[in-house]
Coordinates of C-alpha atoms and ligand atoms in Angstrom, one line a residue:
X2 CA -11.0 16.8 2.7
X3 CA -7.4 17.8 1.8
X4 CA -4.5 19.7 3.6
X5 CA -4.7 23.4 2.3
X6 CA -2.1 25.6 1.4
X7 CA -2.4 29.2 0.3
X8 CA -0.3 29.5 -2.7
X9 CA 1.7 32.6 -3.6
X10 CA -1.0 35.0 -3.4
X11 CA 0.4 36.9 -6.3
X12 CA 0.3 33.9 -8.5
X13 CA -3.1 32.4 -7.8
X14 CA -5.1 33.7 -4.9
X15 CA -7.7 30.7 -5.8
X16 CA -4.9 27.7 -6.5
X17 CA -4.7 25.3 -3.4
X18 CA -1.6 22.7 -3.1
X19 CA -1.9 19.3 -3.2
X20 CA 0.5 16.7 -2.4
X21 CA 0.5 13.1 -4.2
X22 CA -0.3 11.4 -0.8
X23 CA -3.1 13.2 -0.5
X24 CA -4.6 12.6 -3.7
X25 CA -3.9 8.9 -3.1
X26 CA -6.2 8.8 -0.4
X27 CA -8.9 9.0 -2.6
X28 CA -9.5 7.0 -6.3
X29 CA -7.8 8.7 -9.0
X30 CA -9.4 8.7 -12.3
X31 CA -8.0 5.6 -14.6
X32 CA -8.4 7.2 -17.8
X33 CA -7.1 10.9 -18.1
X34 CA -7.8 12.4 -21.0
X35 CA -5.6 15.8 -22.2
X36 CA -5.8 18.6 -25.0
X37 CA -2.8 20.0 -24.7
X38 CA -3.5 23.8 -25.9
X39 CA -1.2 27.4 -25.8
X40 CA 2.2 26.2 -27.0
X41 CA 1.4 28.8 -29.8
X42 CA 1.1 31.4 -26.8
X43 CA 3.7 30.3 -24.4
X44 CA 6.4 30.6 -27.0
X45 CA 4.5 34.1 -28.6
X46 CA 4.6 35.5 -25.1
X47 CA 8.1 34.6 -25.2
X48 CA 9.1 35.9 -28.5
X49 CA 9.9 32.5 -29.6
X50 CA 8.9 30.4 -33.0
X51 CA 6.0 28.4 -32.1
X52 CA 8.1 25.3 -32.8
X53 CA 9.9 26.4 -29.3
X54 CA 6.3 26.2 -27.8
X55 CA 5.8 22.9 -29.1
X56 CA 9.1 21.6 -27.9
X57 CA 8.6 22.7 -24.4
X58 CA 5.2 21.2 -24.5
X59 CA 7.1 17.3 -25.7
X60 CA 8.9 17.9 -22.1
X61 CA 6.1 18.8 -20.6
X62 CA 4.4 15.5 -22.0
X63 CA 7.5 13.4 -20.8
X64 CA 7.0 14.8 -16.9
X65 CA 3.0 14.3 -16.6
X66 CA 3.3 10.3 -18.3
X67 CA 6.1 9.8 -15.9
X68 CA 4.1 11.4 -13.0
X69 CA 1.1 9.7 -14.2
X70 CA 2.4 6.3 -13.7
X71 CA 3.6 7.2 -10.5
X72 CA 0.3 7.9 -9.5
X73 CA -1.4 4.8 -10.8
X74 CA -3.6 6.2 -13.9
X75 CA -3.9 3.1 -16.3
X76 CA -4.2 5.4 -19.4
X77 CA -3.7 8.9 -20.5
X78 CA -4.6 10.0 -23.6
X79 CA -2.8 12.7 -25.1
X80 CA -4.5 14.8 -28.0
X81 CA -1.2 15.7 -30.0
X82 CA -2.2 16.1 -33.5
X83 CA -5.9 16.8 -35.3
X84 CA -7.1 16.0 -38.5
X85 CA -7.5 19.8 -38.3
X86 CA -4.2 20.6 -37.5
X87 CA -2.7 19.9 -41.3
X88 CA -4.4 23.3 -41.8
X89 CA -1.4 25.0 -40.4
X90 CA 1.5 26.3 -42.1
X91 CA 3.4 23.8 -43.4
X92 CA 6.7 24.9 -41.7
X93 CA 4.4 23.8 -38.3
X94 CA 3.1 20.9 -39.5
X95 CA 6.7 19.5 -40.6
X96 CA 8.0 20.1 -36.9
X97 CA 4.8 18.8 -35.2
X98 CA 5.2 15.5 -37.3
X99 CA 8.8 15.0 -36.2
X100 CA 8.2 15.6 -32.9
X101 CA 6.3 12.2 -32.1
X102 CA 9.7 10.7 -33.4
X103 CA 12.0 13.3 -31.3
X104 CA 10.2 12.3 -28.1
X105 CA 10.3 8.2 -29.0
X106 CA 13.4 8.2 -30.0
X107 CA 14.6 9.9 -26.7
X108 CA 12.7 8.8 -24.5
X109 CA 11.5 5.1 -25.9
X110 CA 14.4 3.6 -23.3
X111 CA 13.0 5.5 -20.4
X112 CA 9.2 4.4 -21.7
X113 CA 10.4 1.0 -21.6
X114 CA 12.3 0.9 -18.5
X115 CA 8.9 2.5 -16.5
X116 CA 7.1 -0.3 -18.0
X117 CA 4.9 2.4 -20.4
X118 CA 2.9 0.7 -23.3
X119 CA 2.5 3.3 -26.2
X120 CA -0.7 3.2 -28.1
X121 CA -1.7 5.6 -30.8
X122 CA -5.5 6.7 -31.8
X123 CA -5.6 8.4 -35.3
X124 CA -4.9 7.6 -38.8
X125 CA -1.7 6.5 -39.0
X126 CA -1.5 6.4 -42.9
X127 CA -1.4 9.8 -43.6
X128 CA 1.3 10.2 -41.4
X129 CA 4.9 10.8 -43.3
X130 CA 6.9 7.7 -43.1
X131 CA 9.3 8.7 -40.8
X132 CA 6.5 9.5 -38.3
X133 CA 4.9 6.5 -38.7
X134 CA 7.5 4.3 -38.4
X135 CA 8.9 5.9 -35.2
X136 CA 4.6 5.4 -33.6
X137 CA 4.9 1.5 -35.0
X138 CA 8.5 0.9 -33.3
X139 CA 7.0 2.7 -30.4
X140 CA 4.3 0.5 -29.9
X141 CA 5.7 -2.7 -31.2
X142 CA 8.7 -2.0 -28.8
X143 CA 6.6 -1.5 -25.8
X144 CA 3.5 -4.1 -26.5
X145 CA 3.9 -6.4 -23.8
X146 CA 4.7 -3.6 -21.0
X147 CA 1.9 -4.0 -18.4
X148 CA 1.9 0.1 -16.9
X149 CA 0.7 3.3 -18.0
X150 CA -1.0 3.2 -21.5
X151 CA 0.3 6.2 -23.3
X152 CA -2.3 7.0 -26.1
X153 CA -1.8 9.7 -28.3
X154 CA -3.9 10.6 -30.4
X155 CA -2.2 11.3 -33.6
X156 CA -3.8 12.7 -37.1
X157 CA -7.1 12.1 -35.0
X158 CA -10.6 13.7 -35.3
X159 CA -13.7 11.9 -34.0
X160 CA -16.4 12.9 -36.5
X161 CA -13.8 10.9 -38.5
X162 CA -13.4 8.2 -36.0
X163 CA -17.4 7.8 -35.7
X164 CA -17.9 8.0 -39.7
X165 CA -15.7 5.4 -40.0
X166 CA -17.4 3.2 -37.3
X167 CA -20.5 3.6 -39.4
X168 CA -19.5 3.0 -42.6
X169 CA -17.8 -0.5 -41.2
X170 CA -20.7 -1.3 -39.0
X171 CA -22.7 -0.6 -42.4
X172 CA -20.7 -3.2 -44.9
X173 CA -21.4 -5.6 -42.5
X174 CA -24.7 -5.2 -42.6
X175 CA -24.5 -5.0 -46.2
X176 CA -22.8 -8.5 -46.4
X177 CA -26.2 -9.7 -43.9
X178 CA -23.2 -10.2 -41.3
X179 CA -25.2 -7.9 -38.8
X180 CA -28.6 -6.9 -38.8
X181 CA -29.9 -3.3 -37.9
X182 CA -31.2 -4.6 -34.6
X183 CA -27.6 -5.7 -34.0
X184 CA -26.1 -2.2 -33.6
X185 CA -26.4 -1.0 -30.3
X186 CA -23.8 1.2 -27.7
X187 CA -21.3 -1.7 -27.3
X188 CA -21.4 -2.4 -30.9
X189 CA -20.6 0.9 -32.0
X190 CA -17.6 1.7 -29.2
X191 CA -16.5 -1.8 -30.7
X192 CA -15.4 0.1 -33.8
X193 CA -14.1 2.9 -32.8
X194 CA -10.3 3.4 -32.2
X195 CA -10.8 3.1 -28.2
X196 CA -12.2 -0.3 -28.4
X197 CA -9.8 -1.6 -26.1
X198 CA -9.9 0.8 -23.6
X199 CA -12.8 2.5 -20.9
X200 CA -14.0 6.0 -21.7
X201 CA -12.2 9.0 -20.2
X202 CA -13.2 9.5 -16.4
X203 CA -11.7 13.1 -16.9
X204 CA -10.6 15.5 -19.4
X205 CA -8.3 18.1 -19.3
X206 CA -8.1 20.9 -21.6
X207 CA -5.2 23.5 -20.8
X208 CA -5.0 27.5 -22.2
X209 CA -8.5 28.3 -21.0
X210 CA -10.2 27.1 -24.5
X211 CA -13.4 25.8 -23.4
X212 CA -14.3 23.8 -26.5
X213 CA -13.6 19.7 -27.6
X214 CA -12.2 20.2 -30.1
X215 CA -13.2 17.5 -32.1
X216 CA -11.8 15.2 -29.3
X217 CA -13.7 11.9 -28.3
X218 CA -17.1 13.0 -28.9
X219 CA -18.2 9.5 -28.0
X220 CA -16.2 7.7 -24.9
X221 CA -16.7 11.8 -23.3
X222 CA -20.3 11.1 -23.0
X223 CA -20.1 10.8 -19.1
X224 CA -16.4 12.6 -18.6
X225 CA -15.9 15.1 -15.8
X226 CA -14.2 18.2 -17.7
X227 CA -11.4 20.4 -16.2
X228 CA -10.3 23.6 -17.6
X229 CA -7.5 25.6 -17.0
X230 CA -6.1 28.8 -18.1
X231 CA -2.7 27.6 -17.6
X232 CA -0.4 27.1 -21.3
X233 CA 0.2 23.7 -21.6
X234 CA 4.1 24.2 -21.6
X235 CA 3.9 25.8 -17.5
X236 CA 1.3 22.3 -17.2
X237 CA 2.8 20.7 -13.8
X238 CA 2.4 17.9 -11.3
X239 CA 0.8 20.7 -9.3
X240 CA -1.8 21.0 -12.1
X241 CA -2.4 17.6 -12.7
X242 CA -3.2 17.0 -9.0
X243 CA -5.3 19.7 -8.6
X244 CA -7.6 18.3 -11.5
X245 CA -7.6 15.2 -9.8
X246 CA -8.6 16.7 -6.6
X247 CA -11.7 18.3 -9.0
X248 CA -12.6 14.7 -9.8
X249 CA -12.3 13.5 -6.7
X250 CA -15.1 16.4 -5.0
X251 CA -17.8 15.6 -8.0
X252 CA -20.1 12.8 -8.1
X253 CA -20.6 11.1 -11.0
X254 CA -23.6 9.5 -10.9
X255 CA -23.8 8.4 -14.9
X256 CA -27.5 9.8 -15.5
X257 CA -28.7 8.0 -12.5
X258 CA -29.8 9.5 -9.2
Ligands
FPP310 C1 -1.9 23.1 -29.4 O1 -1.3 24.3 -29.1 C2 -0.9 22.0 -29.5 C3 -0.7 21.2 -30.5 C4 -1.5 21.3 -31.8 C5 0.4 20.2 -30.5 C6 0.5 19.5 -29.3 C7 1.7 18.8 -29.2 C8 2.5 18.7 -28.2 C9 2.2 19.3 -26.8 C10 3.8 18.0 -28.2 C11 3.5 16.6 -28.6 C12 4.5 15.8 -28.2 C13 4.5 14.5 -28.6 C14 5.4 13.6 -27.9 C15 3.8 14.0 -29.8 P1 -1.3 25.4 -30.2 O2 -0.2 25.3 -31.1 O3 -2.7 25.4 -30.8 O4 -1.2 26.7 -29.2 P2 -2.0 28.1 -29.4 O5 -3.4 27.8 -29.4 O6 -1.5 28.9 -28.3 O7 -1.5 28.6 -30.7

């Protein structure tokens, strides 16, 4: 189906190349979903503070959005922070939250100018202040933009995302504004944080961790997944068309036959 070259042999005897036209050839999933894992690792295996890790992996996030407009996807989500993560020193968890703010406040111009509408998943009021303020001018600056939907997910955990959606669904229920026979699949994706977008047609997860995570139990229910061993600070274009080309081989078929 696709032109095939042999990459170093030393680097990846099992990698193919694939160029952008050749992916376009084909549809491209419109929602990619990523867990961006092994910024711990790339900057261990480096002798580096895992803040360097993390820094590498906000460039990395900056080349895939850009190359993931080019390409057409209508939303990437990005899984940058879990409600698990404030388990982590607090040292890390101070540098992860400025980071959203690092990479906005950079980048915001270039987000703008490529047409790139921000969107965060998450709950936003336990971020610090400064974090969330740099999300909300992020997303309020960028609103009307009609390209990529950036979506990170921020302070987010979906067994927290789908307790919420029940507890909501249930006060309305309470108040007789719903009855039981009212809540079905739509009405529950109508309260989750995702409302306004379609599920994930494929999820990445990067640094060979084959779990979720806690990441979009829900909208993965019909997902194709992609796993790599790759840290998610070496993630490139390469990678992100070789998933695609993945996606493009499989048929999804939904349940039915
Ligand atoms: C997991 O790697 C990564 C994170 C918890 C943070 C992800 C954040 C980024 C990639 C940068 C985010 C950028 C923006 C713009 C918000 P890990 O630290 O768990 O790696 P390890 O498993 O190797 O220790």
């Amino acid at each position: 189906m696709f032109g095939k070259i042999w990459k170093d042999k030393k680097q990846s005897p099992l990698s193919l190349s694939y160029t952008k036209e050749e992916i376009l050839r084909h549809p491209i999933p419109e929602h990619v979903a990523i867990i961006m894992d092994g910024n711990g690792r790339w900057a261990k295996k480096r002798a580096l503070p895992r803040a360097a890790g993390h820094y590498e992996g906000m460039q990395v996030v900056r080349k895939i959005t850009r190359f993931a407009n080019e390409l057409g996807i209508k939303v990437l989500t990005l899984y940058a922070f879990s409600t698990e993560n404030w388990k982590r020193p607090k040292s890390e968890v101070e540098y992860l939250m400025k980071l959203p703010e690092q990479f906005l406040t950079t980048f915001l111009p270039e987000l703008i100018e490529e047409n790139v509408n921000v969107r965060v998943i998450g709950n936003r009021e336990q971020l610090p202040d400064h974090t969330r303020r740099a999300v909300e001018q992020a997303i309020a600056e960028t609103k009307q933009n009609t390209g990529l939907i950036l979506n990170f997910a921020l302070n987010y955990g979906s067994r927290a995302e789908i307790t919420y959606a029940i507890q909501s669904i249930a006060k309305q229920v309470e108040k007789g504004l719903l009855s039981p026979e009212d809540i079905n699949e739509d009405l529950v994706a109508s309260y989750l944080m995702t409302k306004d977008l379609a599920d994930p047609d494929l999820l990445i997860r990067t640094s060979g961790e084959i779990r979720l995570s806690n990441f979009m139990l829900w909208q993965l229910a019909y997902t194709e997944f992609w796993f790599t061993d790759v840290l998610w600070p070496d993630f490139t274009e390469q990678h992100l068309l070789e998933a695609i080309a993945e996606f493009q081989k499989r048929g999804r078929r939904f349940g039915g036959v």
